[in-house]
Short mmCIF file of C-alpha atoms in Angstrom, two decimals:
data_model
loop_
_atom_site.label_atom_id
_atom_site.label_comp_id
_atom_site.label_asym_id
_atom_site.label_seq_id
_atom_site.Cartn_x
_atom_site.Cartn_y
_atom_site.Cartn_z
CA MET A 1 -232.48 -93.93 132.90
CA SER A 2 -231.49 -96.78 130.55
CA ALA A 3 -232.81 -100.29 131.16
CA THR A 4 -229.28 -101.61 131.66
CA ARG A 5 -228.46 -98.95 134.24
CA THR A 6 -231.71 -99.61 136.10
CA ARG A 7 -230.94 -103.34 136.08
CA VAL A 8 -227.43 -102.81 137.48
CA ILE A 9 -228.61 -100.45 140.23
CA ALA A 10 -231.37 -102.85 141.29
CA ALA A 11 -228.85 -105.71 141.42
CA LEU A 12 -226.42 -103.65 143.51
CA VAL A 13 -229.20 -102.84 145.97
CA MET A 14 -230.48 -106.42 146.26
CA ALA A 15 -227.15 -108.26 146.37
CA PRO A 16 -225.91 -107.07 149.80
CA PHE A 17 -229.23 -107.96 151.43
CA ALA A 18 -229.28 -111.44 149.84
CA ILE A 19 -225.64 -112.18 150.71
CA GLY A 20 -226.02 -110.81 154.25
CA ALA A 21 -229.11 -112.94 154.86
CA ILE A 22 -227.37 -116.10 153.61
CA LEU A 23 -224.21 -115.59 155.63
CA LEU A 24 -225.60 -114.06 158.83
CA LEU A 25 -229.12 -115.32 159.48
CA PRO A 26 -229.80 -118.60 161.29
CA THR A 27 -231.39 -121.26 159.10
CA SER A 28 -234.84 -120.90 160.66
CA TRP A 29 -234.99 -117.20 159.79
CA LEU A 30 -233.47 -117.68 156.35
CA VAL A 31 -235.96 -120.35 155.30
CA MET A 32 -238.85 -118.11 156.35
CA LEU A 33 -237.44 -115.26 154.29
CA ALA A 34 -236.78 -117.61 151.37
CA ALA A 35 -240.33 -118.97 151.62
CA LEU A 36 -241.66 -115.44 151.16
CA VAL A 37 -239.50 -114.87 148.07
CA PHE A 38 -240.25 -118.28 146.57
CA LEU A 39 -243.99 -117.92 147.14
CA VAL A 40 -243.99 -114.55 145.36
CA GLY A 41 -242.30 -116.35 142.47
CA LEU A 42 -244.96 -119.07 142.63
CA TRP A 43 -247.69 -116.41 142.56
CA GLU A 44 -246.18 -115.17 139.30
CA TRP A 45 -245.99 -118.78 138.05
CA PHE A 46 -249.74 -119.08 138.58
CA LYS A 47 -250.18 -116.00 136.41
CA LEU A 48 -248.15 -117.61 133.63
CA ALA A 49 -250.36 -120.70 134.06
CA GLU A 50 -253.33 -118.39 133.33
CA ILE A 51 -254.88 -118.50 136.77
CA ASP A 52 -256.23 -114.97 136.59
CA ASP A 53 -258.69 -115.08 139.45
CA THR A 54 -257.07 -113.64 142.60
CA LEU A 55 -259.05 -115.87 144.94
CA GLN A 56 -258.02 -119.02 143.08
CA ARG A 57 -254.39 -117.97 143.11
CA THR A 58 -254.59 -117.20 146.83
CA VAL A 59 -256.06 -120.63 147.59
CA LEU A 60 -253.36 -122.34 145.51
CA LEU A 61 -250.62 -120.31 147.18
CA THR A 62 -252.00 -121.14 150.62
CA ALA A 63 -252.01 -124.85 149.74
CA ASN A 64 -248.32 -124.67 148.81
CA LEU A 65 -247.52 -122.77 152.00
CA LEU A 66 -249.29 -125.46 154.02
CA LEU A 67 -247.21 -128.09 152.21
CA MET A 68 -244.05 -126.26 153.26
CA VAL A 69 -245.25 -126.10 156.87
CA LEU A 70 -246.16 -129.80 156.79
CA LEU A 71 -242.71 -130.74 155.51
CA VAL A 72 -241.02 -128.76 158.29
CA TRP A 73 -243.33 -130.29 160.90
CA ALA A 74 -242.69 -133.82 159.59
CA SER A 75 -238.92 -133.21 159.68
CA ARG A 76 -238.84 -132.08 163.32
CA GLY A 77 -238.71 -135.66 164.59
CA SER A 78 -236.13 -136.76 162.05
CA THR A 79 -232.46 -136.12 162.77
CA ASP A 80 -231.68 -136.63 159.07
CA LEU A 81 -234.49 -134.33 157.87
CA VAL A 82 -235.75 -137.19 155.69
CA PRO A 83 -238.94 -135.49 154.39
CA LEU A 84 -236.96 -132.48 153.18
CA ARG A 85 -234.36 -134.73 151.56
CA LEU A 86 -237.03 -136.76 149.80
CA MET A 87 -238.70 -133.61 148.52
CA ALA A 88 -235.38 -132.28 147.20
CA LEU A 89 -234.86 -135.61 145.41
CA VAL A 90 -238.34 -135.32 143.91
CA GLY A 91 -237.35 -131.87 142.66
CA ALA A 92 -234.24 -133.20 140.96
CA GLY A 93 -236.37 -135.88 139.28
CA TRP A 94 -238.88 -133.28 138.16
CA TRP A 95 -236.24 -131.21 136.38
CA LEU A 96 -235.13 -134.30 134.47
CA LEU A 97 -238.74 -134.66 133.28
CA ALA A 98 -238.77 -130.95 132.43
CA LEU A 99 -236.14 -131.69 129.78
CA LEU A 100 -238.78 -133.73 127.94
CA TRP A 101 -241.27 -130.88 128.24
CA LEU A 102 -238.72 -128.52 126.68
CA ARG A 103 -238.21 -131.03 123.87
CA PHE A 104 -241.94 -131.14 123.13
CA PHE A 105 -242.45 -127.40 122.94
CA HIS A 106 -246.20 -127.41 122.35
CA PHE A 107 -247.14 -129.70 125.23
CA ALA A 108 -249.79 -127.96 127.40
CA SER A 109 -249.42 -124.82 125.29
CA ASP A 110 -253.15 -124.28 124.82
CA HIS A 111 -255.43 -122.50 127.25
CA GLU A 112 -257.53 -125.42 128.45
CA THR A 113 -257.99 -126.64 132.01
CA TRP A 114 -255.84 -129.75 131.61
CA ALA A 115 -252.88 -127.65 130.45
CA ARG A 116 -253.20 -125.45 133.53
CA VAL A 117 -253.20 -128.51 135.79
CA PHE A 118 -249.83 -129.63 134.41
CA LYS A 119 -248.36 -126.15 134.85
CA LEU A 120 -249.69 -125.82 138.40
CA ALA A 121 -248.18 -129.17 139.34
CA ALA A 122 -244.92 -128.08 137.73
CA GLY A 123 -244.95 -124.92 139.85
CA THR A 124 -245.19 -126.88 143.09
CA LEU A 125 -242.52 -129.36 141.94
CA ALA A 126 -240.20 -126.49 141.07
CA VAL A 127 -240.66 -124.21 144.08
CA VAL A 128 -241.19 -126.45 147.11
CA PRO A 129 -238.23 -128.84 146.50
CA ALA A 130 -235.93 -125.89 145.80
CA TRP A 131 -236.97 -124.32 149.10
CA CYS A 132 -236.29 -127.63 150.88
CA ALA A 133 -232.88 -127.86 149.21
CA LEU A 134 -232.03 -124.33 150.31
CA GLY A 135 -232.77 -125.19 153.93
CA LEU A 136 -230.81 -128.45 153.73
CA ILE A 137 -227.71 -126.77 152.32
CA HIS A 138 -227.79 -123.88 154.79
CA SER A 139 -228.26 -126.18 157.80
CA SER A 140 -225.54 -128.63 156.77
CA GLN A 141 -222.34 -128.88 158.77
CA PRO A 142 -219.75 -127.55 158.57
CA ASN A 143 -220.14 -124.16 156.89
CA GLY A 144 -223.59 -124.72 155.42
CA HIS A 145 -224.17 -120.99 155.07
CA ILE A 146 -221.04 -120.69 152.92
CA TRP A 147 -222.03 -123.69 150.81
CA LEU A 148 -225.43 -122.12 150.11
CA PHE A 149 -223.71 -118.93 149.05
CA VAL A 150 -221.43 -120.99 146.78
CA ALA A 151 -224.43 -122.76 145.22
CA LEU A 152 -226.19 -119.48 144.48
CA ALA A 153 -222.96 -117.79 143.36
CA ILE A 154 -222.45 -120.58 140.81
CA VAL A 155 -225.84 -119.77 139.28
CA TRP A 156 -225.25 -116.01 139.36
CA ALA A 157 -221.77 -116.35 137.84
CA ALA A 158 -223.05 -118.72 135.15
CA ASP A 159 -225.79 -116.25 134.24
CA SER A 160 -223.30 -113.38 133.93
CA GLY A 161 -220.73 -115.54 132.14
CA ALA A 162 -223.31 -116.70 129.63
CA TYR A 163 -224.44 -113.12 129.01
CA PHE A 164 -220.96 -111.77 128.32
CA ALA A 165 -219.77 -114.81 126.34
CA GLY A 166 -222.93 -114.72 124.28
CA ARG A 167 -222.50 -111.03 123.49
CA HIS A 168 -218.82 -111.26 122.57
CA PHE A 169 -218.57 -114.72 121.02
CA GLY A 170 -222.14 -115.68 120.13
CA GLY A 171 -222.33 -117.25 116.67
CA ARG A 172 -218.57 -117.49 116.18
CA TRP A 173 -217.73 -120.99 117.39
CA PHE A 174 -220.77 -123.07 116.47
CA ALA A 175 -221.77 -121.54 113.13
CA GLY A 176 -224.55 -119.48 114.65
CA ARG A 177 -226.36 -122.43 116.24
CA LYS A 178 -228.68 -121.47 119.06
CA LEU A 179 -229.22 -123.36 122.30
CA ALA A 180 -233.03 -123.43 122.13
CA PRO A 181 -234.17 -121.13 119.30
CA ARG A 182 -237.92 -121.74 119.70
CA ILE A 183 -237.86 -121.09 123.44
CA SER A 184 -235.15 -118.46 123.95
CA PRO A 185 -233.70 -117.24 120.64
CA ASN A 186 -230.95 -115.15 122.27
CA LYS A 187 -229.28 -118.04 124.08
CA THR A 188 -226.20 -119.34 122.27
CA LEU A 189 -223.98 -122.37 122.69
CA GLU A 190 -221.05 -120.00 123.19
CA GLY A 191 -222.97 -118.42 126.05
CA LEU A 192 -223.55 -121.83 127.60
CA LEU A 193 -219.81 -122.55 127.55
CA GLY A 194 -219.09 -119.15 129.08
CA GLY A 195 -221.60 -119.84 131.83
CA LEU A 196 -220.06 -123.23 132.54
CA ALA A 197 -216.56 -121.73 132.76
CA ALA A 198 -217.69 -118.94 135.11
CA GLY A 199 -219.69 -121.33 137.29
CA MET A 200 -216.80 -123.77 137.64
CA LEU A 201 -214.37 -120.98 138.52
CA VAL A 202 -216.65 -119.69 141.26
CA ALA A 203 -217.24 -123.24 142.49
CA ALA A 204 -213.49 -123.90 142.83
CA VAL A 205 -212.83 -120.70 144.76
CA GLY A 206 -215.98 -121.02 146.87
CA ALA A 207 -215.27 -124.64 147.77
CA LEU A 208 -211.87 -123.72 149.19
CA LEU A 209 -213.45 -120.92 151.20
CA ALA A 210 -216.04 -123.39 152.51
CA GLY A 211 -213.30 -125.69 153.76
CA ALA A 212 -213.22 -128.33 151.03
CA GLY A 213 -209.93 -130.15 150.53
CA MET A 214 -208.11 -130.45 147.22
CA ALA A 215 -209.21 -134.08 146.97
CA GLN A 216 -212.85 -132.91 147.01
CA LEU A 217 -212.46 -130.34 144.24
CA PRO A 218 -213.14 -132.73 141.32
CA GLY A 219 -216.46 -133.68 142.90
CA VAL A 220 -217.33 -130.04 143.53
CA LEU A 221 -216.52 -129.13 139.93
CA LEU A 222 -218.62 -132.00 138.58
CA VAL A 223 -221.56 -130.91 140.74
CA ALA A 224 -221.00 -127.32 139.54
CA ILE A 225 -221.29 -128.44 135.91
CA PHE A 226 -224.65 -130.09 136.51
CA THR A 227 -225.78 -127.18 138.68
CA VAL A 228 -225.10 -124.75 135.83
CA LEU A 229 -226.72 -127.00 133.22
CA PHE A 230 -229.89 -127.38 135.25
CA SER A 231 -230.00 -123.68 136.05
CA VAL A 232 -230.22 -123.23 132.28
CA VAL A 233 -233.07 -125.76 132.20
CA GLY A 234 -234.91 -123.74 134.84
CA ASP A 235 -234.38 -120.55 132.87
CA LEU A 236 -235.58 -122.18 129.65
CA PHE A 237 -238.64 -123.66 131.33
CA GLU A 238 -239.79 -120.28 132.56
CA SER A 239 -239.17 -118.90 129.08
CA LEU A 240 -241.36 -121.70 127.73
CA LEU A 241 -244.19 -120.72 130.09
CA LYS A 242 -243.88 -117.09 129.02
CA ARG A 243 -243.92 -117.98 125.33
CA HIS A 244 -247.08 -120.04 125.80
CA VAL A 245 -248.92 -116.95 127.06
CA GLY A 246 -247.00 -114.26 125.14
CA ALA A 247 -245.48 -112.63 128.23
CA LYS A 248 -242.15 -110.79 128.27
CA ASP A 249 -241.61 -110.98 132.05
CA SER A 250 -243.22 -112.88 134.90
CA GLY A 251 -243.98 -109.58 136.65
CA ASP A 252 -242.71 -106.07 137.31
CA VAL A 253 -241.71 -106.23 140.98
CA ILE A 254 -237.98 -105.62 140.42
CA PRO A 255 -237.02 -102.56 138.33
CA GLY A 256 -235.08 -103.60 135.25
CA HIS A 257 -235.35 -107.29 136.11
CA GLY A 258 -239.05 -108.07 135.69
CA GLY A 259 -240.60 -110.36 138.26
CA VAL A 260 -239.22 -112.40 141.12
CA LEU A 261 -239.61 -115.59 139.08
CA ASP A 262 -237.42 -114.08 136.37
CA ARG A 263 -234.61 -113.84 138.97
CA ILE A 264 -235.00 -117.23 140.64
CA ASP A 265 -235.94 -119.51 137.72
CA GLY A 266 -232.41 -120.89 137.39
CA VAL A 267 -232.04 -121.18 141.17
CA LEU A 268 -235.18 -123.30 141.42
CA ALA A 269 -233.63 -125.99 139.23
CA ALA A 270 -230.06 -125.62 140.50
CA LEU A 271 -230.60 -126.05 144.25
CA PRO A 272 -232.03 -129.62 144.22
CA ILE A 273 -229.21 -130.70 141.90
CA PHE A 274 -226.56 -129.07 144.08
CA VAL A 275 -227.82 -130.60 147.33
CA LEU A 276 -228.03 -134.02 145.67
CA GLY A 277 -224.43 -133.69 144.45
CA LYS A 278 -223.33 -132.45 147.86
CA GLU A 279 -224.81 -135.55 149.47
CA VAL A 280 -223.27 -137.91 146.92
CA PHE A 281 -219.74 -136.46 147.09
CA GLY A 282 -219.85 -135.60 150.79
CA PHE A 283 -218.47 -132.08 150.73
#
């Protein structure tokens, strides 16, 4: 079976379960399921950070799980879920800093302890705020479950749009210039534009389904643009981690797709940005 066919079949199997969980499960159950998925991705992140000892990785994963539990516990007495909102804001700030890390490609690229510390901190700042943002979006009223689906659909559509635009138009419009040649040589500027177009289209349709009015569409589209752009940052950052250690994929859990982190890298960066935009524009 070809790699492409395996990839498509795996996606067709996973998609109904993911969509059903988002649209049908109550927030409490969804965040527990999401925590499991995100923590598997974090386990793979630790591997890319060269934490090879299973016990050490287990201790680190447990510490992050306890942080999640602590955030939920601290939010129980807050009607505005302030701890979760603050953590999501921290996540958005972290991804802005990640842009600098992408600019300085060789930062923490060696195999020393101090480099691992930076990458471990980055893992927590990527995964935990994204999980908080997921819960905030899903629990928001009205139609939080639809808004979460819209946020994720923007990322999925942007990924597909970038792939097809890159394959059909890559190198034609910008004289062969690449988006980030040292980090991900296959990503093109044409692909980025295709991803933006696809993400904005899905955002417009999804917003109407979620009950947004026409007056709110400009705000939704602006948030969609930044959501797509930061999903690319998340994708590039994981690619940077893989290049530092010479890995092709973060794992082999999903046939044809690699690891869990390979599937959620863009989502990790997109969710804090989306929830921040949702709060600012009030949709």
